[in-house]
Amino acid sequence: MAYDIKFQPNNKLFSFRYDDGSRYGRKIQAKTKEALIKKLNEMFIVPDKQNSNDYTLKDAFILFLAHIEKRHTLDFYDGHIRKMSKSAYDNYHFHIRTYMGSCCKKHNESKERKIYSFININKQPIANVKIKDIDLKFMKDAFNSLLIHKKGLALKSYSHFQTTLKTVLMHFSKEHPEILSLHQVQNYRIAKPKKEAFCPTPLDAQQVLKTADEICDEKHSLYLHIMAYGLRPSEANALQPKDFDFDKRTLRINKAYTGDGELSACKNLSSKRTVTIGLDLAIRIQNYLNKHPHYDWLFQTDIRGRYKGFPKTQGSLVNQSIKLCLKHLGSDIEWEGATYALRHYYGSQMGGVAKQLGKNDRWLSKNMGHSQVSTTKNIYTHDVETETHEESELIQKTLFG
């Protein structure tokens, strides 16, 4: 094969650049022309019409396995690529063995292990698919086949399987750009399904809130009740006595206290908002603050030392509130995550409240602190400024029964 080799006076190296589908192509260099030709001959397999059509995905898998074997066993590969971590190596190996559904030996195994794959495309093993037949439709079919035949995995795991397949194809395209274009592989983008956010039922949410009143101390019980008004954990953690207007039954959100213990701005401009609370909760918070007139923060830590006078950490609030309640209730309720489920509960219930109050499009979006109405399920389109005690009573009745 003839190569258009050029000499570079600036670094005194011979180079050859070929089109791999990227913007500038890939450049190969060597100190001598003979060394460069040898490197290129080892790198390229000049295909004829017959063998270029015969390459299958199994060949790409085997080529990639040899590549990661080098990167895992050597300290350096090609002088500049660092050693592959054991976890990355094991993950690649597991995904490829699952795709291939055949014997695949790892360097630290004494014998081969066979994994039978259920990943088929058009009733044939995915490893037998011709490279020339791979396109965006194939990638979508492969992902759908994963969803069907590998049930019970987390959505992130399906994404990792698909990423490995794309990585294998990208490596093959770099080694054999005349067969598969790197630019073509990079365009294989598939919209992956997102996990639906968990929202507790009204009975389960109200049961958790009632349990908090029974088994939690006053501070952590109030924390859960405030979280039920759709606040983000960092927003609730940053509340101060001056943020409450007990006459109007509102609380003002204008800052956040992160899990790292740092005061910061709200998530976005729309997160700065005023939330209407119920009369019962307003009275409880007022009585609580009267007992602790020295508090600068609503959920201030009482321990001595460096953290005295600061808000409690989110982890501490969660452990002594929602986790305590869930442990007490056990399997009596269905719950996922921690306090963020109460934010989803608030959003789902306030849709009905908005209809009863005659509110329109941006009311719920404003109360949730979303910058786009589409984030709050595209229910409403604009906001209403007025706040009434009727609204406060209806929200309280809806949330707490």
Short mmCIF file of C-alpha atoms in Angstrom, two decimals:
data_model
loop_
_atom_site.label_atom_id
_atom_site.label_comp_id
_atom_site.label_asym_id
_atom_site.label_seq_id
_atom_site.Cartn_x
_atom_site.Cartn_y
_atom_site.Cartn_z
CA MET A 1 0.00 0.00 0.00
CA ALA A 2 1.40 3.42 -1.00
CA TYR A 3 1.44 6.11 1.67
CA ASP A 4 1.73 9.87 1.23
CA ILE A 5 4.50 10.32 3.81
CA LYS A 6 5.70 13.80 4.69
CA PHE A 7 8.73 15.02 6.63
CA GLN A 8 8.20 17.56 9.41
CA PRO A 9 11.27 19.80 9.83
CA ASN A 10 10.07 21.27 13.11
CA ASN A 11 10.27 17.98 15.02
CA LYS A 12 12.26 15.96 12.45
CA LEU A 13 9.60 13.25 12.25
CA PHE A 14 7.99 11.52 9.30
CA SER A 15 4.19 11.62 9.34
CA PHE A 16 1.19 10.25 7.55
CA ARG A 17 -2.35 11.55 7.98
CA TYR A 18 -5.44 9.65 6.96
CA ASP A 19 -9.15 10.41 7.05
CA ASP A 20 -10.83 8.67 9.99
CA GLY A 21 -14.03 10.72 9.86
CA SER A 22 -12.83 13.34 12.33
CA ARG A 23 -12.23 17.00 11.43
CA TYR A 24 -8.50 16.80 10.78
CA GLY A 25 -8.00 13.06 10.44
CA ARG A 26 -5.52 10.93 12.37
CA LYS A 27 -1.75 11.54 12.15
CA ILE A 28 0.81 8.76 12.60
CA GLN A 29 4.47 9.69 13.20
CA ALA A 30 7.87 7.96 13.40
CA LYS A 31 11.55 8.93 13.48
CA THR A 32 12.36 7.23 10.17
CA LYS A 33 10.40 6.61 7.00
CA GLU A 34 10.97 2.86 7.27
CA ALA A 35 9.70 2.79 10.86
CA LEU A 36 6.59 4.72 9.82
CA ILE A 37 5.85 2.38 6.93
CA LYS A 38 6.27 -0.61 9.25
CA LYS A 39 3.90 0.92 11.78
CA LEU A 40 1.32 1.67 9.09
CA ASN A 41 1.57 -1.82 7.60
CA GLU A 42 0.98 -3.34 11.02
CA MET A 43 -1.90 -0.97 11.64
CA PHE A 44 -3.78 -1.35 8.39
CA ILE A 45 -5.26 -4.46 6.88
CA VAL A 46 -5.79 -3.59 3.25
CA PRO A 47 -9.21 -5.06 2.53
CA ASP A 48 -10.44 -6.37 -0.72
CA LYS A 49 -14.12 -6.54 -1.56
CA GLN A 50 -14.42 -10.00 -0.08
CA ASN A 51 -12.89 -9.57 3.38
CA SER A 52 -14.31 -6.07 3.96
CA ASN A 53 -17.80 -7.51 3.56
CA ASP A 54 -17.02 -10.48 5.79
CA TYR A 55 -16.13 -8.54 8.95
CA THR A 56 -18.66 -9.13 11.74
CA LEU A 57 -19.27 -7.53 15.09
CA LYS A 58 -17.52 -10.51 16.66
CA ASP A 59 -14.30 -9.44 14.90
CA ALA A 60 -14.71 -5.96 16.36
CA PHE A 61 -15.23 -7.46 19.84
CA ILE A 62 -12.09 -9.60 19.56
CA LEU A 63 -10.05 -6.62 18.35
CA PHE A 64 -11.26 -4.50 21.25
CA LEU A 65 -10.57 -7.28 23.77
CA ALA A 66 -6.97 -7.42 22.61
CA HIS A 67 -6.76 -3.65 22.98
CA ILE A 68 -8.05 -3.57 26.58
CA GLU A 69 -5.87 -6.56 27.46
CA LYS A 70 -2.81 -4.48 26.55
CA ARG A 71 -4.02 -1.44 28.42
CA HIS A 72 -4.82 -3.47 31.51
CA THR A 73 -1.56 -5.43 31.74
CA LEU A 74 0.91 -2.69 30.76
CA ASP A 75 1.77 0.45 32.70
CA PHE A 76 1.75 2.47 29.48
CA TYR A 77 0.39 1.75 26.05
CA ASP A 78 1.79 3.53 23.02
CA GLY A 79 3.76 5.69 25.43
CA HIS A 80 0.93 8.06 26.41
CA ILE A 81 -2.25 6.15 27.30
CA ARG A 82 -2.44 5.22 30.97
CA LYS A 83 -3.16 1.78 32.30
CA MET A 84 -6.83 0.81 32.31
CA SER A 85 -8.33 0.35 35.76
CA LYS A 86 -9.43 -3.09 36.86
CA SER A 87 -13.05 -2.00 37.28
CA ALA A 88 -13.22 -0.57 33.73
CA TYR A 89 -11.52 -3.69 32.36
CA ASP A 90 -13.95 -6.01 34.16
CA ASN A 91 -16.97 -4.01 33.02
CA TYR A 92 -15.88 -4.05 29.38
CA HIS A 93 -15.17 -7.76 29.59
CA PHE A 94 -18.54 -8.55 31.14
CA HIS A 95 -20.47 -6.51 28.57
CA ILE A 96 -18.60 -8.03 25.61
CA ARG A 97 -18.94 -11.57 26.90
CA THR A 98 -22.65 -10.99 27.25
CA TYR A 99 -22.89 -9.64 23.69
CA MET A 100 -20.78 -12.42 22.19
CA GLY A 101 -22.44 -15.26 24.07
CA SER A 102 -19.36 -17.43 23.59
CA CYS A 103 -16.07 -18.37 25.23
CA CYS A 104 -14.00 -15.40 26.29
CA LYS A 105 -10.92 -15.80 28.46
CA LYS A 106 -9.57 -13.09 30.74
CA HIS A 107 -5.88 -12.89 31.51
CA ASN A 108 -6.34 -13.70 35.21
CA GLU A 109 -8.67 -16.68 34.67
CA SER A 110 -7.38 -20.24 34.56
CA LYS A 111 -10.10 -21.43 32.21
CA GLU A 112 -12.65 -20.06 29.82
CA ARG A 113 -16.18 -19.34 30.95
CA LYS A 114 -19.12 -19.42 28.61
CA ILE A 115 -21.95 -16.92 28.84
CA TYR A 116 -24.94 -17.57 26.63
CA SER A 117 -26.27 -14.37 25.16
CA PHE A 118 -29.94 -13.62 24.70
CA ILE A 119 -29.17 -10.51 22.69
CA ASN A 120 -30.35 -11.29 19.17
CA ILE A 121 -31.10 -9.07 16.19
CA ASN A 122 -33.54 -10.43 13.61
CA LYS A 123 -33.27 -13.92 15.17
CA GLN A 124 -29.48 -14.08 14.85
CA PRO A 125 -26.80 -13.49 17.51
CA ILE A 126 -25.71 -9.89 17.61
CA ALA A 127 -22.06 -10.97 17.26
CA ASN A 128 -22.79 -12.37 13.79
CA VAL A 129 -24.05 -9.07 12.36
CA LYS A 130 -21.91 -7.77 9.47
CA ILE A 131 -20.04 -4.53 10.08
CA LYS A 132 -21.33 -3.20 6.76
CA ASP A 133 -24.91 -3.66 8.01
CA ILE A 134 -24.43 -1.59 11.17
CA ASP A 135 -26.33 1.70 11.17
CA LEU A 136 -28.46 3.79 13.51
CA LYS A 137 -31.40 1.40 13.11
CA PHE A 138 -29.18 -1.50 14.22
CA MET A 139 -28.06 0.42 17.30
CA LYS A 140 -31.68 1.11 18.25
CA ASP A 141 -32.61 -2.54 17.68
CA ALA A 142 -29.67 -3.63 19.85
CA PHE A 143 -30.76 -1.35 22.67
CA ASN A 144 -34.39 -2.50 22.44
CA SER A 145 -33.21 -6.10 22.49
CA LEU A 146 -31.31 -5.38 25.69
CA LEU A 147 -34.44 -3.95 27.28
CA ILE A 148 -36.46 -7.02 26.29
CA HIS A 149 -34.05 -9.87 27.01
CA LYS A 150 -32.06 -8.47 29.93
CA LYS A 151 -34.89 -7.59 32.28
CA GLY A 152 -34.38 -6.42 35.82
CA LEU A 153 -31.36 -4.19 35.20
CA ALA A 154 -31.18 -0.55 36.17
CA LEU A 155 -31.56 1.91 33.29
CA LYS A 156 -27.99 3.03 33.89
CA SER A 157 -26.82 -0.55 33.28
CA TYR A 158 -28.56 -0.64 29.89
CA SER A 159 -26.84 2.63 29.05
CA HIS A 160 -23.45 1.15 30.00
CA PHE A 161 -24.04 -1.87 27.73
CA GLN A 162 -24.87 0.45 24.83
CA THR A 163 -21.86 2.67 25.52
CA THR A 164 -19.57 -0.37 25.41
CA LEU A 165 -20.99 -1.38 22.03
CA LYS A 166 -20.39 2.10 20.66
CA THR A 167 -16.85 2.15 22.11
CA VAL A 168 -16.09 -1.16 20.39
CA LEU A 169 -17.26 0.23 17.06
CA MET A 170 -15.27 3.44 17.52
CA HIS A 171 -12.11 1.43 18.20
CA PHE A 172 -12.76 -0.72 15.13
CA SER A 173 -13.25 2.39 12.99
CA LYS A 174 -9.91 3.80 14.17
CA GLU A 175 -8.16 0.56 13.24
CA HIS A 176 -10.07 0.07 9.97
CA PRO A 177 -11.30 3.49 8.81
CA GLU A 178 -11.65 2.18 5.26
CA ILE A 179 -14.42 -0.17 6.46
CA LEU A 180 -16.23 1.86 9.10
CA SER A 181 -16.13 5.66 9.40
CA LEU A 182 -15.50 7.14 12.84
CA HIS A 183 -17.81 10.04 11.99
CA GLN A 184 -20.54 7.52 11.20
CA VAL A 185 -20.18 5.82 14.59
CA GLN A 186 -20.14 9.13 16.45
CA ASN A 187 -23.55 9.93 14.99
CA TYR A 188 -25.11 6.81 16.54
CA ARG A 189 -26.98 8.67 19.27
CA ILE A 190 -29.92 6.94 20.90
CA ALA A 191 -32.39 8.60 23.26
CA LYS A 192 -32.43 6.35 26.30
CA PRO A 193 -35.53 6.04 28.51
CA LYS A 194 -35.44 7.86 31.80
CA LYS A 195 -36.61 6.40 35.05
CA GLU A 196 -39.98 7.75 36.09
CA ALA A 197 -39.73 9.77 39.27
CA PHE A 198 -41.32 8.10 42.28
CA CYS A 199 -44.38 9.78 43.77
CA PRO A 200 -45.96 8.33 46.92
CA THR A 201 -49.69 7.89 47.20
CA PRO A 202 -51.56 10.45 49.33
CA LEU A 203 -52.23 7.82 52.01
CA ASP A 204 -48.55 6.81 52.23
CA ALA A 205 -47.33 10.41 52.31
CA GLN A 206 -49.82 11.39 55.01
CA GLN A 207 -48.91 8.27 56.99
CA VAL A 208 -45.24 9.29 56.94
CA LEU A 209 -46.10 12.80 58.11
CA LYS A 210 -48.32 11.50 60.93
CA THR A 211 -45.59 9.07 61.98
CA ALA A 212 -43.10 11.94 62.11
CA ASP A 213 -45.34 13.74 64.62
CA GLU A 214 -45.45 10.58 66.75
CA ILE A 215 -41.82 9.42 66.84
CA CYS A 216 -39.62 12.37 65.76
CA ASP A 217 -38.68 15.36 67.85
CA GLU A 218 -40.26 18.72 67.04
CA LYS A 219 -37.43 19.97 64.83
CA HIS A 220 -37.35 16.95 62.54
CA SER A 221 -41.10 16.62 62.40
CA LEU A 222 -41.33 20.23 61.22
CA TYR A 223 -38.63 19.49 58.66
CA LEU A 224 -40.76 16.81 56.99
CA HIS A 225 -43.90 18.94 57.06
CA ILE A 226 -42.06 21.82 55.39
CA MET A 227 -40.58 19.45 52.82
CA ALA A 228 -44.16 18.43 51.96
CA TYR A 229 -44.64 21.95 50.56
CA GLY A 230 -42.41 21.14 47.62
CA LEU A 231 -39.10 22.55 48.85
CA ARG A 232 -35.78 21.14 47.73
CA PRO A 233 -33.69 19.79 50.64
CA SER A 234 -31.09 22.56 50.25
CA GLU A 235 -33.86 25.19 50.32
CA ALA A 236 -35.45 23.86 53.50
CA ASN A 237 -32.06 23.61 55.16
CA ALA A 238 -31.38 27.31 54.52
CA LEU A 239 -34.60 28.67 56.04
CA GLN A 240 -34.28 31.40 58.68
CA PRO A 241 -36.90 32.90 61.03
CA LYS A 242 -36.94 36.10 58.96
CA ASP A 243 -38.09 34.11 55.90
CA PHE A 244 -41.55 33.55 57.41
CA ASP A 245 -44.56 35.87 57.25
CA PHE A 246 -47.02 34.36 59.70
CA ASP A 247 -49.77 36.88 58.97
CA LYS A 248 -49.82 35.95 55.28
CA ARG A 249 -48.90 32.31 56.04
CA THR A 250 -45.98 32.30 53.63
CA LEU A 251 -42.31 31.43 53.60
CA ARG A 252 -39.73 33.06 51.35
CA ILE A 253 -37.11 30.97 49.55
CA ASN A 254 -34.08 33.00 48.46
CA LYS A 255 -31.01 30.85 49.22
CA ALA A 256 -29.78 27.28 49.60
CA TYR A 257 -27.55 25.40 52.02
CA THR A 258 -25.74 22.61 50.23
CA GLY A 259 -24.90 19.14 51.48
CA ASP A 260 -21.27 20.30 51.73
CA GLY A 261 -22.24 22.82 54.36
CA GLU A 262 -21.98 25.93 52.20
CA LEU A 263 -24.53 28.71 51.74
CA SER A 264 -25.24 29.37 48.07
CA ALA A 265 -27.72 30.95 45.71
CA CYS A 266 -30.87 29.12 44.66
CA LYS A 267 -30.71 26.59 41.87
CA ASN A 268 -32.04 29.14 39.35
CA LEU A 269 -33.77 32.52 39.32
CA SER A 270 -37.21 30.89 39.37
CA SER A 271 -36.28 29.05 42.57
CA LYS A 272 -36.57 32.35 44.43
CA ARG A 273 -40.23 32.24 45.36
CA THR A 274 -42.87 32.62 48.05
CA VAL A 275 -44.69 29.47 49.15
CA THR A 276 -48.05 29.49 50.89
CA ILE A 277 -48.28 27.22 53.96
CA GLY A 278 -51.22 26.05 56.05
CA LEU A 279 -52.44 27.69 59.26
CA ASP A 280 -51.57 24.68 61.45
CA LEU A 281 -47.98 24.56 60.20
CA ALA A 282 -47.60 28.34 60.54
CA ILE A 283 -48.70 28.15 64.21
CA ARG A 284 -46.37 25.20 64.89
CA ILE A 285 -43.36 27.00 63.39
CA GLN A 286 -44.17 30.19 65.29
CA ASN A 287 -44.38 28.30 68.60
CA TYR A 288 -41.17 26.45 67.79
CA LEU A 289 -39.29 29.69 67.11
CA ASN A 290 -40.66 31.23 70.33
CA LYS A 291 -38.99 28.35 72.21
CA HIS A 292 -35.69 29.05 70.44
CA PRO A 293 -35.40 32.84 70.14
CA HIS A 294 -31.61 32.59 69.72
CA TYR A 295 -31.88 30.55 66.50
CA ASP A 296 -30.48 32.18 63.37
CA TRP A 297 -31.59 29.19 61.30
CA LEU A 298 -34.82 27.23 61.46
CA PHE A 299 -33.01 23.90 61.68
CA GLN A 300 -29.98 25.05 63.65
CA THR A 301 -27.66 22.53 65.26
CA ASP A 302 -27.58 22.43 69.06
CA ILE A 303 -24.28 20.58 69.43
CA ARG A 304 -21.24 22.33 70.81
CA GLY A 305 -18.06 22.85 68.87
CA ARG A 306 -17.24 24.09 65.39
CA TYR A 307 -20.76 23.50 64.01
CA LYS A 308 -22.64 25.36 66.74
CA GLY A 309 -24.80 28.10 65.26
CA PHE A 310 -24.86 26.53 61.78
CA PRO A 311 -27.76 24.72 60.07
CA LYS A 312 -27.88 20.98 60.55
CA THR A 313 -26.50 18.98 57.65
CA GLN A 314 -28.93 17.45 55.19
CA GLY A 315 -27.72 13.99 56.12
CA SER A 316 -28.48 14.58 59.78
CA LEU A 317 -31.95 15.95 59.03
CA VAL A 318 -32.76 13.02 56.74
CA ASN A 319 -31.49 10.38 59.18
CA GLN A 320 -33.51 11.73 62.10
CA SER A 321 -36.71 12.35 60.14
CA ILE A 322 -37.70 10.44 57.00
CA LYS A 323 -35.37 7.45 57.55
CA LEU A 324 -36.59 7.08 61.11
CA CYS A 325 -40.21 7.09 59.88
CA LEU A 326 -39.58 4.61 57.07
CA LYS A 327 -37.79 2.25 59.44
CA HIS A 328 -40.72 2.45 61.85
CA LEU A 329 -43.35 1.87 59.14
CA GLY A 330 -41.43 -0.89 57.39
CA SER A 331 -43.34 -2.60 54.58
CA ASP A 332 -46.62 -0.90 55.46
CA ILE A 333 -45.95 1.77 52.83
CA GLU A 334 -44.27 1.99 49.44
CA TRP A 335 -41.47 4.56 49.32
CA GLU A 336 -38.38 5.28 47.23
CA GLY A 337 -35.57 7.65 48.07
CA ALA A 338 -35.76 10.08 50.97
CA THR A 339 -37.40 13.50 51.29
CA TYR A 340 -37.45 14.34 47.57
CA ALA A 341 -40.48 12.06 47.21
CA LEU A 342 -42.43 14.65 49.20
CA ARG A 343 -41.61 17.27 46.54
CA HIS A 344 -43.11 15.01 43.88
CA TYR A 345 -46.10 14.43 46.16
CA TYR A 346 -46.61 18.18 46.45
CA GLY A 347 -46.41 18.67 42.68
CA SER A 348 -48.91 15.90 41.96
CA GLN A 349 -51.42 17.13 44.54
CA MET A 350 -51.17 20.82 43.67
CA GLY A 351 -52.36 20.15 40.12
CA GLY A 352 -55.79 19.37 41.57
CA VAL A 353 -55.61 22.33 43.93
CA ALA A 354 -54.89 24.66 41.01
CA LYS A 355 -58.03 23.51 39.22
CA GLN A 356 -60.19 24.00 42.30
CA LEU A 357 -58.77 27.49 42.87
CA GLY A 358 -59.10 28.45 39.22
CA LYS A 359 -55.36 29.06 38.91
CA ASN A 360 -53.80 29.06 35.48
CA ASP A 361 -50.66 27.92 33.77
CA ARG A 362 -47.66 29.25 35.75
CA TRP A 363 -49.03 28.98 39.29
CA LEU A 364 -47.78 25.45 39.95
CA SER A 365 -44.53 26.09 38.09
CA LYS A 366 -43.90 29.12 40.30
CA ASN A 367 -44.61 27.23 43.53
CA MET A 368 -42.27 24.41 42.47
CA GLY A 369 -39.48 26.84 41.60
CA HIS A 370 -39.14 25.63 38.00
CA SER A 371 -37.77 27.87 35.28
CA GLN A 372 -39.90 26.17 32.61
CA VAL A 373 -43.53 25.16 32.75
CA SER A 374 -42.67 21.98 30.81
CA THR A 375 -40.75 20.78 33.87
CA THR A 376 -44.02 20.76 35.80
CA LYS A 377 -45.69 18.57 33.16
CA ASN A 378 -46.95 21.33 30.89
CA ILE A 379 -50.15 21.79 32.86
CA TYR A 380 -50.41 25.56 32.99
CA THR A 381 -49.10 28.55 31.06
CA HIS A 382 -49.03 31.68 33.25
CA ASP A 383 -49.09 32.89 36.82
CA VAL A 384 -51.57 34.47 39.21
CA GLU A 385 -50.15 36.85 41.81
CA THR A 386 -52.92 36.88 44.42
CA GLU A 387 -52.65 34.70 47.53
CA THR A 388 -55.63 34.11 49.84
CA HIS A 389 -56.39 32.24 53.07
CA GLU A 390 -58.77 30.07 51.04
CA GLU A 391 -55.74 28.84 49.11
CA SER A 392 -53.84 28.18 52.35
CA GLU A 393 -56.68 26.12 53.84
CA LEU A 394 -57.17 24.06 50.66
CA ILE A 395 -53.46 23.28 50.36
CA GLN A 396 -53.28 22.21 54.01
CA LYS A 397 -56.36 19.98 53.70
CA THR A 398 -55.06 18.38 50.50
CA LEU A 399 -51.58 17.64 51.87
CA PHE A 400 -52.36 16.60 55.42
CA GLY A 401 -55.94 15.35 55.25
#
